[in-house]
Short mmCIF file of C-alpha atoms and ligand atoms in Angstrom, two decimals:
data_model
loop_
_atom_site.label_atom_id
_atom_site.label_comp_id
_atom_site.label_asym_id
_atom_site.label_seq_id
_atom_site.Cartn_x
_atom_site.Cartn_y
_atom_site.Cartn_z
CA UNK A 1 0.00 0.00 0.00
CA UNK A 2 2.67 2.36 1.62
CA UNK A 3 4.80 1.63 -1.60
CA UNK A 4 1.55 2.17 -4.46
CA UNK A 5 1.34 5.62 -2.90
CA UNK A 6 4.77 6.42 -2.79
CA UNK A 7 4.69 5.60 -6.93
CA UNK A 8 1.85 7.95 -7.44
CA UNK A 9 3.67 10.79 -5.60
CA UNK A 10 6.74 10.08 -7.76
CA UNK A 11 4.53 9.60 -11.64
CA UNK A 12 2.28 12.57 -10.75
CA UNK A 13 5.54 14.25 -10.02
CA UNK A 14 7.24 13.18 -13.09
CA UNK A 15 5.04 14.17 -15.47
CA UNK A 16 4.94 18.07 -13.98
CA UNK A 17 8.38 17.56 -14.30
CA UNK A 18 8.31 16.91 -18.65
CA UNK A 19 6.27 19.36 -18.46
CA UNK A 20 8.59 22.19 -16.98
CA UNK A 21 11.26 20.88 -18.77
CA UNK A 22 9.32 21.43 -22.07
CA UNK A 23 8.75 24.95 -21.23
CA UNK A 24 12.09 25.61 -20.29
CA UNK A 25 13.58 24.27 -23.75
CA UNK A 26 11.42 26.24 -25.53
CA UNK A 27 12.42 29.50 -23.80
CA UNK A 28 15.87 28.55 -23.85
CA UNK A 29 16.00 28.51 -19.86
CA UNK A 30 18.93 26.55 -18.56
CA UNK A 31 17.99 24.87 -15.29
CA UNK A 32 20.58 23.80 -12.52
CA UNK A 33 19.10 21.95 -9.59
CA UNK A 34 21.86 22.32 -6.93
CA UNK A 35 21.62 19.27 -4.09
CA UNK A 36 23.87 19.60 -1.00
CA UNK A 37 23.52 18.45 2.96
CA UNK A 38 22.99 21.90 4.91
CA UNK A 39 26.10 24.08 5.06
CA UNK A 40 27.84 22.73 2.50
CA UNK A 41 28.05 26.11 0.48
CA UNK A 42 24.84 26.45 -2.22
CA UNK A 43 24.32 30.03 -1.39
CA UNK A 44 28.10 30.85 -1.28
CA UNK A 45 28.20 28.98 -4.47
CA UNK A 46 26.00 31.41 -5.97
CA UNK A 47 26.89 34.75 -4.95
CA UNK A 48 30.36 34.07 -6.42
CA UNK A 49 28.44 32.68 -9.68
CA UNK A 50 26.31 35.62 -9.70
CA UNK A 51 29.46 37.81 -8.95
CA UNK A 52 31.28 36.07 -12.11
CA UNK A 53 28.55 35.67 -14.42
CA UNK A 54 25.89 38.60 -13.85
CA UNK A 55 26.88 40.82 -16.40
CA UNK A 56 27.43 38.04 -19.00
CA UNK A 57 23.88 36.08 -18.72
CA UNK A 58 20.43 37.07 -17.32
CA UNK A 59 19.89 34.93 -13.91
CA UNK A 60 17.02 34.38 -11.87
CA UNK A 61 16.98 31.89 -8.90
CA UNK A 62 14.59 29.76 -6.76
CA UNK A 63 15.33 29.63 -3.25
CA UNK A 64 13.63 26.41 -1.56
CA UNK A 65 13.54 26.88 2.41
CA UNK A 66 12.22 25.52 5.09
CA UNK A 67 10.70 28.78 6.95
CA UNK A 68 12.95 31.56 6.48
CA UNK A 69 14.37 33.99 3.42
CA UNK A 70 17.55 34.03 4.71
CA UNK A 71 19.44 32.72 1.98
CA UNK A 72 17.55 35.23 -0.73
CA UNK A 73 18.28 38.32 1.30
CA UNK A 74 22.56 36.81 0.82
CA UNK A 75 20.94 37.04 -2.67
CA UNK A 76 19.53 39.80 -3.34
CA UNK A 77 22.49 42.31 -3.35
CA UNK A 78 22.94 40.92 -6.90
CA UNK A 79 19.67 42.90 -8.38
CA UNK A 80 18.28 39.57 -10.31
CA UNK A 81 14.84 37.95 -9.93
CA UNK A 82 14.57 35.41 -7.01
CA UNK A 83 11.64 33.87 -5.71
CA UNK A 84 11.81 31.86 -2.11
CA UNK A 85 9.99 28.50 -1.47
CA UNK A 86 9.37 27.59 1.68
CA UNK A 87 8.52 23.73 1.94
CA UNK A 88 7.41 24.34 5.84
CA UNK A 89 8.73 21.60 6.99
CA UNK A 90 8.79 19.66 3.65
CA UNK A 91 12.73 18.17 3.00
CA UNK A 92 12.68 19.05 -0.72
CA UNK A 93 11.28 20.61 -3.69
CA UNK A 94 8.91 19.05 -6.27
CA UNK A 95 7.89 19.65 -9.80
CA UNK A 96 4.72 21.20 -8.87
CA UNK A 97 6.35 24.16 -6.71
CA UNK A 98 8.99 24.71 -9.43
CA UNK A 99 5.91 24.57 -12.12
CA UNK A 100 3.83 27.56 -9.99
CA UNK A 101 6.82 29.93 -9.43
CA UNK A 102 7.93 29.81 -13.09
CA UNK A 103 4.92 31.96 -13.08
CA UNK A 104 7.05 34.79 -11.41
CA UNK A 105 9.55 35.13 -14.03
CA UNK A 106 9.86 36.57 -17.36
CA UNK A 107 11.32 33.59 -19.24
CA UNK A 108 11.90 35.50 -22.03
CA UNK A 109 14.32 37.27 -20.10
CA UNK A 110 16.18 34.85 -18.74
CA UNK A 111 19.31 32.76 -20.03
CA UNK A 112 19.79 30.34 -16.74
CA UNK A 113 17.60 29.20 -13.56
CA UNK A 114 19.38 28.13 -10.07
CA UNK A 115 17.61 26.33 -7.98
CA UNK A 116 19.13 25.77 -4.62
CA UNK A 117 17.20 22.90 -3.21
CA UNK A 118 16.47 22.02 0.78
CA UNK A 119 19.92 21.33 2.74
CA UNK A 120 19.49 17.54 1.87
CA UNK A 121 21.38 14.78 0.32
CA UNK A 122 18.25 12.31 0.42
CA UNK A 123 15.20 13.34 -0.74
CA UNK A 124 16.18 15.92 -3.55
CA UNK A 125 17.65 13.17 -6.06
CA UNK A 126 14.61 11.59 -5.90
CA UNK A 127 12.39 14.45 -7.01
CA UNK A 128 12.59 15.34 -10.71
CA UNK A 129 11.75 19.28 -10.77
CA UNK A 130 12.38 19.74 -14.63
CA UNK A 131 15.85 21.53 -14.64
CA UNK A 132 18.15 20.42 -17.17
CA UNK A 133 20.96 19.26 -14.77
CA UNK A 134 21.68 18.62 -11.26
CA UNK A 135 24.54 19.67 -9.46
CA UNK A 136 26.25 17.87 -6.53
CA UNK A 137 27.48 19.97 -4.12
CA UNK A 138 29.71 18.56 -1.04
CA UNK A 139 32.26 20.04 1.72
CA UNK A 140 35.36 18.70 2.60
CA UNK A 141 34.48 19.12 6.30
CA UNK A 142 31.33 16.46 5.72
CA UNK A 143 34.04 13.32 5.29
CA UNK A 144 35.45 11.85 2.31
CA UNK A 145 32.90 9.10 2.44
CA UNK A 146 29.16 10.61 1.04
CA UNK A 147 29.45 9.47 -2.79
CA UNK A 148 29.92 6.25 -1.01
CA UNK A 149 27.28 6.92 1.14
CA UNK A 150 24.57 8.41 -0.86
CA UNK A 151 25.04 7.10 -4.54
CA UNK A 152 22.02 8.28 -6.21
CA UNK A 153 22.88 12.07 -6.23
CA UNK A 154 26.27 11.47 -7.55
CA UNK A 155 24.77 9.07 -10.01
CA UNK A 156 22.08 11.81 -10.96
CA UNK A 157 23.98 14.81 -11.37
CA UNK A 158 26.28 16.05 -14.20
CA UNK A 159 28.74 17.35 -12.64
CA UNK A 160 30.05 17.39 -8.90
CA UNK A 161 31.59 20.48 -6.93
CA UNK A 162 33.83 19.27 -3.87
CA UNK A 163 33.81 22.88 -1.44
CA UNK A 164 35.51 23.94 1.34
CA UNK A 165 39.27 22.20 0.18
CA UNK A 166 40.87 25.83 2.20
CA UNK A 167 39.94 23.69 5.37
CA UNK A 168 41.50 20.20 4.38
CA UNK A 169 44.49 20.39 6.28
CA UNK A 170 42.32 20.79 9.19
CA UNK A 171 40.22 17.60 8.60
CA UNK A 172 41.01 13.88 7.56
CA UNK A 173 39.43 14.51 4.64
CA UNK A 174 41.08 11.96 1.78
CA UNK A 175 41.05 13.22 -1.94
CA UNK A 176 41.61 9.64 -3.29
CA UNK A 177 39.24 7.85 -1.14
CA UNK A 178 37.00 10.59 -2.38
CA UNK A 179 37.78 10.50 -6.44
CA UNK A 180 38.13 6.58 -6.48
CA UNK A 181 34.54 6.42 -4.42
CA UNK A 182 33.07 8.52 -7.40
CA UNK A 183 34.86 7.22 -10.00
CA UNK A 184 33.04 3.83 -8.89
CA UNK A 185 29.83 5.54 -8.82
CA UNK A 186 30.18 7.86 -11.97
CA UNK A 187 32.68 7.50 -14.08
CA UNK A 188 33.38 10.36 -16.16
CA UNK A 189 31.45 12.70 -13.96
CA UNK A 190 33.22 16.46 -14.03
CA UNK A 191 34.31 17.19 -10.47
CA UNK A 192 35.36 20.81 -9.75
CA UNK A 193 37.45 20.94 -6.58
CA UNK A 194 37.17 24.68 -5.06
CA UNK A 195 36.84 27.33 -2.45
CA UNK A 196 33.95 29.32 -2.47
CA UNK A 197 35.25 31.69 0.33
CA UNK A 198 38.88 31.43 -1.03
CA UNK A 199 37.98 31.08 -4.74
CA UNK A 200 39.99 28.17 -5.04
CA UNK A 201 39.10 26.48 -8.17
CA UNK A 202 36.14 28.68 -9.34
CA UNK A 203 37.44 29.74 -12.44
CA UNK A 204 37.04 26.04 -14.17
CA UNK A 205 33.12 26.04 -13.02
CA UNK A 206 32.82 29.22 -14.18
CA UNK A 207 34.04 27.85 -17.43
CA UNK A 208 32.40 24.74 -17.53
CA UNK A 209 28.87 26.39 -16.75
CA UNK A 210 29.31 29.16 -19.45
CA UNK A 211 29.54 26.54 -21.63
CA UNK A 212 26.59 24.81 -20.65
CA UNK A 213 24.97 28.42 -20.76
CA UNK A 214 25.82 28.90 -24.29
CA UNK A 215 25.34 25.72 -25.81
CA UNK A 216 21.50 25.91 -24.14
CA UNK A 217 20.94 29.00 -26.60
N1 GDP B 1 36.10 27.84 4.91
C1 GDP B 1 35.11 27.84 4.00
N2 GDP B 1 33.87 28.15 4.37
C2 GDP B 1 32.90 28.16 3.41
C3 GDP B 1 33.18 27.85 2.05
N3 GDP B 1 32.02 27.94 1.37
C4 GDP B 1 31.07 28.29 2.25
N4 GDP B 1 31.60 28.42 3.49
C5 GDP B 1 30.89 28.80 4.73
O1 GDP B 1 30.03 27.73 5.11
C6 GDP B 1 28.86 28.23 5.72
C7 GDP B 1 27.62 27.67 5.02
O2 GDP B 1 27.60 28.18 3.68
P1 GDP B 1 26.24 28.37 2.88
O3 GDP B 1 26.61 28.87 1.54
O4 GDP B 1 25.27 29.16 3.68
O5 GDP B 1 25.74 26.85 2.77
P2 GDP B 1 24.31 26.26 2.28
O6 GDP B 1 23.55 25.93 3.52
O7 GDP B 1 24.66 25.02 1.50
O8 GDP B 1 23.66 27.30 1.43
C8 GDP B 1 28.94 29.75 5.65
O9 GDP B 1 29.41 30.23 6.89
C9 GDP B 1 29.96 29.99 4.55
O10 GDP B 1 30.66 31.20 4.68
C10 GDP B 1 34.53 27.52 1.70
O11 GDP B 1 34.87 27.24 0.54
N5 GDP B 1 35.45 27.53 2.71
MG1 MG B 2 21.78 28.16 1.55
#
């Protein structure tokens, strides 16, 4: 029974899904859901993303929150569209939120969507919203062990950034146990090793996601 109604959540949400991802194609809207535990630096990530690639491409962002707006008012020094979602209580986004705030934006005007998802490595690579790509995002200071641990995001996403590598020498943090753990899980997956305080690294996913940017056109 449990599991029947779990499947109905899931195809109900997958079909909202193809449908936002439709849209999306047509207006030439680059999506990028980005997946981390809480902490690990999503909102850091994107103020130096907006910082780097503001003046170059028309952003927007979703912010998905439990209760508070915290993380858009970090945001909104940038001057681009964000909208928050608060899940209250919920521990990650679906198809159907994503499909109603679209609503908000002028997808004509916009080249790329971020989506930083609930603080969560579980339940957010389970839940299609649309976007084009996921991103993994993961802090040295968590372990060396969660691709290990929690396959199915590093399996889903396209690419993988590994944050915080300023504060390795103060951990026992292990960059081959690490790369040979995703390696195992996803081969050729591109894994971008920065600082998002320090900027460590930056410049190659800065690269990497103009690219993406441009070949969505
Ligand atoms: N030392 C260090 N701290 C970082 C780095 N990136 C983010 N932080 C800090 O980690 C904390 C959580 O970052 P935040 O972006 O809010 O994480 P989120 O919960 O995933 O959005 C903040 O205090 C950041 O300043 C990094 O590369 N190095
Ligand atoms: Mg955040």
């Amino acid at each position: 029974m449990e599991i029947k109604i779990m499947k109905n959540i899931l195809d109900r949400n997958q079909n909202k899904a193809d449908e936002v991802r439709k849209l999306l194609e047509l207006k030439k809207v680059l999506m990028v859901n980005v997946i981390s535990s809480p902490g690990a630096g999503k909102t850091t990530l994107l103020e130096r993303t907006c910082e780097e690639l503001g003046e170059k491409f028309r952003l927007g962002i979703v912010e998905g929150d439990i209760t508070t707006d915290r993380d858009a008012q970090r945001l909104k020094k940038y001057n681009i569209p964000i909208v928050v979602i608060n899940t209250e209580g919920g521990c990650h986004l679906d198809s159907h939120s994503i499909s109603k705030v679209l609503g908000y934006f002028d997808l004509d005007k916009l080249d790329v969507l971020f989506v930083e998802n609930v603080g969560n490595l579980i339940c957010p690579s389970q839940f299609d919203l649309g976007e084009t790509f996921k991103l993994a995002l993961v802090s040295t200071t968590e372990g060396d062990d969660k691709p290990d641990k929690y396959p199915m995001l590093f399996r889903e996403a396209k690419a993988v950034l590994l944050n915080k590598i300023d504060l390795v020498p103060y951990t026992n943090f292990n960059y081959n146990n690490f790369r040979s753990d995703l390696k195992k899980i996803n081969a050729n997956i591109p894994l971008f090793e920065v600082s998002c305080t320090r900027g460590d690294g930056l410049k190659e996913w800065f690269d990497w996601i103009t690219e993406k940017i441009n070949n969505f056109q």
